[in-house]
Short mmCIF file of C-alpha atoms and ligand atoms in Angstrom, two decimals:
data_model
loop_
_atom_site.label_atom_id
_atom_site.label_comp_id
_atom_site.label_asym_id
_atom_site.label_seq_id
_atom_site.Cartn_x
_atom_site.Cartn_y
_atom_site.Cartn_z
CA MET S 16 -118.81 -11.20 105.99
CA ALA S 17 -120.30 -8.56 103.69
CA ALA S 18 -121.75 -5.82 105.86
CA ALA S 19 -125.49 -6.49 106.19
CA GLY S 20 -127.63 -4.55 103.75
CA SER S 21 -124.76 -2.54 102.26
CA ALA S 22 -121.64 -4.10 100.71
CA LYS S 23 -122.08 -6.71 98.04
CA PRO S 24 -121.07 -10.28 98.99
CA ARG S 25 -117.48 -11.14 98.12
CA ILE S 26 -117.16 -14.14 95.85
CA LEU S 27 -113.97 -15.94 94.88
CA VAL S 28 -114.29 -17.46 91.40
CA THR S 29 -111.62 -20.11 90.86
CA ARG S 30 -111.73 -20.43 87.05
CA LYS S 31 -112.34 -18.22 84.06
CA MET S 32 -116.07 -18.21 83.22
CA MET S 33 -118.06 -17.28 80.12
CA PRO S 34 -117.99 -13.48 79.49
CA ASP S 35 -121.69 -12.98 80.27
CA VAL S 36 -121.27 -14.90 83.52
CA GLU S 37 -118.23 -12.85 84.54
CA ALA S 38 -120.08 -9.63 83.69
CA ARG S 39 -122.98 -10.57 85.94
CA LEU S 40 -120.64 -11.67 88.71
CA SER S 41 -118.82 -8.33 88.56
CA ARG S 42 -122.10 -6.43 88.53
CA ASP S 43 -123.82 -8.24 91.39
CA PHE S 44 -120.93 -9.16 93.67
CA LEU S 45 -117.48 -8.06 94.74
CA ALA S 46 -116.12 -10.85 92.60
CA THR S 47 -112.49 -11.92 92.44
CA LEU S 48 -112.24 -13.40 88.96
CA ASN S 49 -109.46 -15.45 87.42
CA PRO S 50 -109.23 -13.83 83.95
CA ASP S 51 -105.99 -15.63 83.06
CA ASP S 52 -107.45 -18.95 84.22
CA ARG S 53 -104.37 -19.59 86.29
CA PRO S 54 -104.97 -22.99 87.95
CA MET S 55 -105.34 -22.47 91.69
CA THR S 56 -104.07 -25.01 94.17
CA ARG S 57 -106.07 -25.90 97.25
CA ASP S 58 -103.71 -23.68 99.25
CA ASP S 59 -104.24 -20.75 96.86
CA ILE S 60 -108.01 -21.08 97.26
CA LEU S 61 -107.79 -21.39 101.04
CA ARG S 62 -105.53 -18.32 101.29
CA LEU S 63 -107.76 -16.17 99.08
CA ALA S 64 -110.97 -17.49 100.66
CA ALA S 65 -110.31 -15.56 103.89
CA ALA S 66 -111.25 -12.31 102.12
CA HIS S 67 -114.50 -13.74 100.69
CA ASP S 68 -118.01 -14.75 101.75
CA GLY S 69 -118.56 -17.40 99.10
CA LEU S 70 -116.76 -19.57 96.56
CA LEU S 71 -117.72 -20.33 92.98
CA LEU S 72 -115.59 -23.33 92.11
CA THR S 73 -115.63 -26.23 89.69
CA SER S 74 -115.26 -29.99 89.65
CA PHE S 75 -111.90 -29.42 87.95
CA ASP S 76 -110.49 -27.80 91.12
CA LYS S 77 -108.34 -30.27 93.02
CA LEU S 78 -109.57 -29.83 96.56
CA GLY S 79 -109.14 -33.07 98.51
CA PRO S 80 -110.80 -34.11 101.77
CA GLU S 81 -108.97 -31.52 103.89
CA PHE S 82 -110.45 -28.62 101.96
CA ILE S 83 -113.74 -27.86 103.68
CA PRO S 84 -112.48 -28.23 107.27
CA ALA S 85 -109.63 -25.82 106.42
CA LEU S 86 -111.91 -23.08 104.98
CA PRO S 87 -111.87 -19.77 106.85
CA PRO S 88 -115.01 -18.82 108.84
CA SER S 89 -115.88 -16.06 106.35
CA ILE S 90 -117.03 -18.66 103.77
CA ARG S 91 -120.79 -19.29 104.00
CA ILE S 92 -121.56 -20.84 100.64
CA ILE S 93 -119.87 -22.89 97.91
CA ALA S 94 -121.54 -22.86 94.49
CA THR S 95 -120.03 -25.59 92.34
CA HIS S 96 -120.12 -25.05 88.59
CA SER S 97 -121.03 -28.71 87.99
CA VAL S 98 -123.89 -31.09 88.53
CA GLY S 99 -121.51 -33.62 90.11
CA TYR S 100 -120.34 -32.77 93.61
CA ASP S 101 -118.12 -35.71 94.46
CA HIS S 102 -115.23 -33.23 94.85
CA LEU S 103 -116.97 -31.76 97.91
CA SER S 104 -118.03 -33.46 101.12
CA ILE S 105 -121.60 -32.49 101.91
CA PRO S 106 -121.40 -33.81 105.52
CA GLN S 107 -118.24 -31.74 106.09
CA ALA S 108 -119.95 -28.65 104.70
CA GLU S 109 -122.98 -29.26 106.89
CA ALA S 110 -120.74 -29.68 109.93
CA ARG S 111 -119.22 -26.27 109.15
CA GLY S 112 -122.59 -24.65 108.38
CA ILE S 113 -121.54 -23.96 104.78
CA ALA S 114 -124.23 -24.16 102.10
CA VAL S 115 -123.36 -26.05 98.90
CA THR S 116 -125.20 -25.74 95.58
CA ASN S 117 -124.73 -27.39 92.15
CA THR S 118 -126.08 -26.93 88.61
CA PRO S 119 -128.56 -29.72 87.75
CA GLY S 120 -130.64 -29.66 84.59
CA VAL S 121 -128.77 -27.19 82.42
CA LEU S 122 -126.10 -29.61 81.20
CA THR S 123 -128.35 -32.62 80.64
CA ASP S 124 -128.63 -32.29 76.86
CA ALA S 125 -124.98 -31.41 76.25
CA THR S 126 -123.81 -34.37 78.33
CA ALA S 127 -126.27 -36.78 76.74
CA ASP S 128 -125.09 -35.60 73.32
CA ILE S 129 -121.51 -36.48 74.32
CA ALA S 130 -122.65 -39.93 75.48
CA LEU S 131 -124.07 -40.56 72.01
CA LEU S 132 -120.90 -39.19 70.44
CA LEU S 133 -118.91 -41.66 72.53
CA MET S 134 -121.15 -44.55 71.57
CA LEU S 135 -120.91 -43.69 67.88
CA GLY S 136 -117.23 -42.73 68.04
CA ALA S 137 -116.19 -45.86 69.91
CA ALA S 138 -118.34 -48.20 67.85
CA ARG S 139 -117.59 -46.76 64.42
CA GLY S 140 -113.89 -46.04 64.92
CA ALA S 141 -113.92 -42.24 65.00
CA SER S 142 -110.45 -41.94 66.50
CA TRP S 143 -108.67 -44.54 64.34
CA GLY S 144 -110.56 -43.40 61.26
CA ASP S 145 -109.57 -39.80 61.87
CA ARG S 146 -105.96 -40.85 62.38
CA MET S 147 -105.94 -42.82 59.11
CA VAL S 148 -106.99 -39.76 57.15
CA ARG S 149 -104.53 -37.43 58.90
CA GLU S 150 -101.69 -39.92 58.46
CA ASN S 151 -102.46 -40.41 54.77
CA ARG S 152 -103.33 -44.11 55.29
CA TRP S 153 -106.70 -44.08 53.50
CA GLY S 154 -105.22 -46.48 50.98
CA GLU S 155 -105.20 -49.19 53.64
CA THR S 156 -109.00 -49.39 53.68
CA THR S 157 -110.62 -52.40 51.98
CA LEU S 158 -114.15 -53.74 51.89
CA VAL S 159 -113.44 -55.91 54.90
CA SER S 160 -111.09 -53.80 56.99
CA PRO S 161 -111.04 -51.71 59.05
CA MET S 162 -114.59 -51.99 60.31
CA GLY S 163 -116.56 -50.69 63.25
CA PHE S 164 -119.68 -52.04 64.91
CA ASP S 165 -123.37 -51.20 64.53
CA VAL S 166 -125.10 -48.87 66.95
CA SER S 167 -128.60 -48.77 65.43
CA GLY S 168 -130.93 -51.46 66.65
CA ARG S 169 -128.59 -52.70 69.39
CA ARG S 170 -129.28 -52.98 73.14
CA LEU S 171 -128.22 -50.16 75.44
CA GLY S 172 -127.86 -50.53 79.21
CA ILE S 173 -127.84 -47.32 81.23
CA LEU S 174 -126.33 -47.24 84.71
CA GLY S 175 -128.13 -44.43 86.54
CA MET S 176 -131.49 -43.20 85.20
CA GLY S 177 -131.48 -39.59 86.34
CA ARG S 178 -131.88 -36.63 84.01
CA ILE S 179 -128.81 -37.47 81.93
CA GLY S 180 -129.56 -41.21 81.73
CA GLN S 181 -133.08 -40.41 80.55
CA ALA S 182 -131.74 -37.98 77.93
CA VAL S 183 -129.32 -40.65 76.67
CA ALA S 184 -132.23 -43.12 76.44
CA LYS S 185 -134.31 -40.61 74.46
CA ARG S 186 -131.52 -40.15 71.91
CA ALA S 187 -130.79 -43.88 71.74
CA ARG S 188 -134.46 -44.61 70.99
CA ALA S 189 -134.03 -42.56 67.81
CA PHE S 190 -131.36 -45.10 66.84
CA GLY S 191 -133.85 -47.91 67.36
CA MET S 192 -131.97 -49.16 70.40
CA ALA S 193 -133.66 -51.30 73.05
CA ILE S 194 -133.18 -49.59 76.43
CA HIS S 195 -132.33 -51.34 79.67
CA TYR S 196 -131.38 -49.59 82.88
CA HIS S 197 -130.21 -50.14 86.40
CA ALA S 198 -130.78 -47.59 89.13
CA ARG S 199 -131.51 -47.81 92.85
CA LYS S 200 -135.23 -47.51 92.05
CA PRO S 201 -137.26 -47.72 88.84
CA VAL S 202 -138.28 -44.34 87.40
CA ALA S 203 -141.85 -43.54 86.34
CA ALA S 204 -142.74 -45.26 83.06
CA GLU S 205 -143.11 -41.92 81.23
CA GLN S 206 -139.53 -41.01 82.17
CA ALA S 207 -138.14 -44.10 80.49
CA PRO S 208 -140.68 -45.22 77.88
CA GLY S 209 -140.33 -48.86 76.97
CA ALA S 210 -137.16 -49.31 79.03
CA ALA S 211 -136.54 -52.53 80.95
CA TYR S 212 -135.60 -51.97 84.60
CA HIS S 213 -133.11 -54.31 86.27
CA ALA S 214 -133.06 -54.13 90.05
CA ARG S 215 -129.65 -55.84 90.03
CA PHE S 216 -126.84 -54.36 87.94
CA ALA S 217 -125.50 -57.86 87.32
CA ASP S 218 -128.82 -58.93 85.77
CA MET S 219 -128.73 -56.15 83.20
CA LEU S 220 -125.21 -56.76 81.92
CA PRO S 221 -125.67 -60.02 79.93
CA ASN S 222 -128.62 -58.41 78.10
CA ILE S 223 -126.91 -55.39 76.55
CA ASP S 224 -124.43 -54.50 73.80
CA PHE S 225 -123.60 -51.00 75.07
CA LEU S 226 -123.17 -49.88 78.67
CA SER S 227 -123.48 -46.14 79.32
CA VAL S 228 -122.35 -44.95 82.75
CA ASN S 229 -124.58 -42.08 83.86
CA CYS S 230 -124.76 -42.36 87.64
CA ALA S 231 -123.21 -40.05 90.22
CA SER S 232 -119.92 -41.04 91.80
CA THR S 233 -120.75 -42.05 95.36
CA ALA S 234 -119.42 -44.51 97.92
CA ASP S 235 -121.83 -47.07 96.42
CA THR S 236 -120.96 -46.58 92.76
CA ARG S 237 -117.19 -46.06 92.89
CA GLY S 238 -115.55 -49.08 91.27
CA MET S 239 -118.97 -50.56 90.41
CA VAL S 240 -117.96 -51.26 86.79
CA ASN S 241 -115.24 -53.72 87.73
CA ALA S 242 -113.79 -56.93 86.29
CA GLU S 243 -116.77 -58.96 87.51
CA ALA S 244 -119.22 -56.57 85.82
CA MET S 245 -117.24 -56.55 82.59
CA ALA S 246 -117.13 -60.33 82.52
CA LEU S 247 -120.94 -60.35 82.58
CA LEU S 248 -121.15 -58.18 79.46
CA PRO S 249 -121.39 -60.17 76.23
CA ARG S 250 -118.14 -60.44 74.27
CA GLY S 251 -117.91 -57.47 71.90
CA ALA S 252 -119.80 -55.05 74.18
CA ILE S 253 -118.93 -51.37 74.21
CA LEU S 254 -118.66 -49.17 77.30
CA VAL S 255 -119.04 -45.39 77.44
CA ASN S 256 -118.56 -43.14 80.44
CA THR S 257 -119.65 -39.51 80.73
CA ALA S 258 -120.18 -39.59 84.51
CA ARG S 259 -117.02 -39.93 86.59
CA GLY S 260 -113.86 -41.94 85.96
CA ASP S 261 -113.78 -43.61 89.35
CA ILE S 262 -117.01 -45.55 88.70
CA VAL S 263 -115.06 -47.73 86.27
CA GLU S 264 -112.00 -49.73 87.29
CA ASP S 265 -109.24 -48.83 84.85
CA GLU S 266 -107.32 -52.06 85.35
CA ALA S 267 -110.37 -54.16 84.45
CA LEU S 268 -111.37 -51.96 81.51
CA ILE S 269 -107.89 -51.93 80.01
CA ALA S 270 -107.64 -55.71 80.35
CA ALA S 271 -111.07 -56.20 78.75
CA LEU S 272 -110.18 -53.89 75.84
CA ALA S 273 -106.80 -55.51 75.33
CA SER S 274 -108.26 -59.02 75.32
CA GLY S 275 -111.07 -58.04 72.96
CA HIS S 276 -113.76 -59.02 75.48
CA LEU S 277 -114.90 -55.43 75.11
CA ALA S 278 -114.85 -54.31 71.50
CA ALA S 279 -114.34 -50.63 72.33
CA ALA S 280 -114.83 -47.89 74.90
CA GLY S 281 -115.61 -44.20 74.74
CA LEU S 282 -114.43 -42.16 77.69
CA ASP S 283 -114.98 -38.51 78.53
CA VAL S 284 -114.02 -38.85 82.21
CA PHE S 285 -111.10 -40.53 83.95
CA ARG S 286 -109.98 -41.39 87.45
CA GLY S 287 -107.39 -38.76 88.43
CA GLU S 288 -108.04 -36.65 85.33
CA PRO S 289 -106.39 -34.78 83.68
CA GLN S 290 -103.70 -37.38 84.40
CA ILE S 291 -105.00 -40.58 82.86
CA ASP S 292 -103.75 -44.14 82.87
CA PRO S 293 -101.18 -43.89 80.01
CA ARG S 294 -102.21 -47.30 78.66
CA TYR S 295 -105.40 -45.74 77.27
CA ARG S 296 -103.31 -43.69 74.86
CA SER S 297 -101.91 -46.74 73.14
CA LEU S 298 -105.17 -48.72 72.84
CA GLU S 299 -106.59 -48.51 69.31
CA ASN S 300 -110.14 -49.35 70.40
CA VAL S 301 -110.78 -46.37 72.67
CA PHE S 302 -112.27 -43.01 71.78
CA LEU S 303 -111.03 -40.45 74.29
CA LEU S 304 -112.28 -36.96 75.11
CA PRO S 305 -111.02 -34.49 77.74
CA HIS S 306 -114.20 -34.18 79.88
CA LEU S 307 -116.21 -32.23 77.31
CA GLY S 308 -119.68 -33.24 78.60
CA SER S 309 -120.81 -29.68 79.34
CA ALA S 310 -118.37 -27.89 77.05
CA THR S 311 -120.58 -25.74 74.83
CA PRO S 312 -120.93 -21.97 75.23
CA ARG S 313 -124.66 -22.17 75.88
CA THR S 314 -124.30 -24.87 78.50
CA ARG S 315 -121.30 -23.35 80.28
CA SER S 316 -123.07 -20.00 80.35
CA ALA S 317 -126.25 -21.57 81.76
CA MET S 318 -124.18 -23.35 84.42
CA GLY S 319 -122.52 -20.08 85.43
CA HIS S 320 -125.86 -18.28 85.66
CA LYS S 321 -127.29 -21.12 87.74
CA CYS S 322 -124.39 -20.69 90.18
CA ILE S 323 -125.13 -16.96 90.36
CA ASP S 324 -128.87 -17.55 90.86
CA ASN S 325 -128.04 -19.82 93.79
CA LEU S 326 -125.56 -17.33 95.29
CA GLU S 327 -128.04 -14.48 94.94
CA GLN S 328 -130.84 -16.47 96.52
CA PHE S 329 -128.56 -17.40 99.41
CA PHE S 330 -127.38 -13.86 100.08
CA ARG S 331 -130.97 -12.58 99.89
CA GLY S 332 -131.71 -14.98 102.74
CA GLU S 333 -133.69 -17.40 100.54
CA ARG S 334 -133.21 -21.13 100.12
CA PRO S 335 -131.07 -21.61 96.98
CA ALA S 336 -132.91 -23.63 94.33
CA ASP S 337 -130.09 -26.19 94.07
CA LEU S 338 -129.12 -26.48 97.72
CA LEU S 339 -127.39 -29.81 98.47
CA THR S 340 -126.78 -29.27 102.17
CA ARG S 341 -129.51 -29.39 104.82
CA ALA S 342 -130.80 -25.83 105.29
C1 DGY E 401 -120.50 -31.92 85.90
O1 DGY E 401 -121.18 -30.88 85.84
O2 DGY E 401 -120.48 -32.65 86.89
C2 DGY E 401 -119.66 -32.20 84.71
O3 DGY E 401 -119.08 -33.44 84.75
C3 DGY E 401 -118.61 -31.13 84.59
O4 DGY E 401 -117.80 -31.22 85.70
#
């Protein structure tokens, strides 16, 4: 542990961060950075962790369920550079007395923007249209083919009405979309103006043209968008996912896209990413992104600073603003 009152806390940072974030880390901590962004395995992190008091890691680190129990006793806090924390077990951290923090709020807009990009890209054929131009196939276009699908004025169903779901709804309202949502509980009317709440996910599905997945990945939501759910969507519906890949069942989604029951899908997240089900690559009606939800300089910088704020609060003996574990 950093000597009380004197040495700065020692923080292991698993990935390259924005320059302003790295500068602050180096100024305020004894920070071990990863300037070459060399991917660290779980064993690398565990080995290096022994010389540190805290970890700043990301949802892209492949940690697995054995990670937290195997951490050395020096580690007192994990700040994850993500709002999602499904890569970390909060009960395991609590059992070890390790604090865990995340980065809510600062990536809401960037992620909601990507959800809209997915809706537009999937519906209007952004990936096949782009390919046609690059492959010099513009001449194949006619007045009746190829064609996408309308977004404006359609019905959007949002699964999970937290900050990001609400930000997606706000943007979709500008497209004249009717908003439906399913969440464990209805949100206050001012947080989802004009939106129709469905207490049962299954009741929302027949009433929408687009389904946007915006809930956290938890034991309750994993696999929730399965074959049964997809069958309840009207033929020609479009699915977009900016949350986590494991909420959607790949097998069911690929079958629905191949059969045409779903017209298209836009995916920024995948089960097992960056390895994805290879069948997605050969489907024409999917618009695929490599988990870009928070990938803007402003957002990534804000996420890094939020991690540092939490680390600093913790090492000052305060309750970190974004503490996930019981204090
Ligand atoms: C998050 O913050 O959870 C984003 O998905 C990036 O990992």
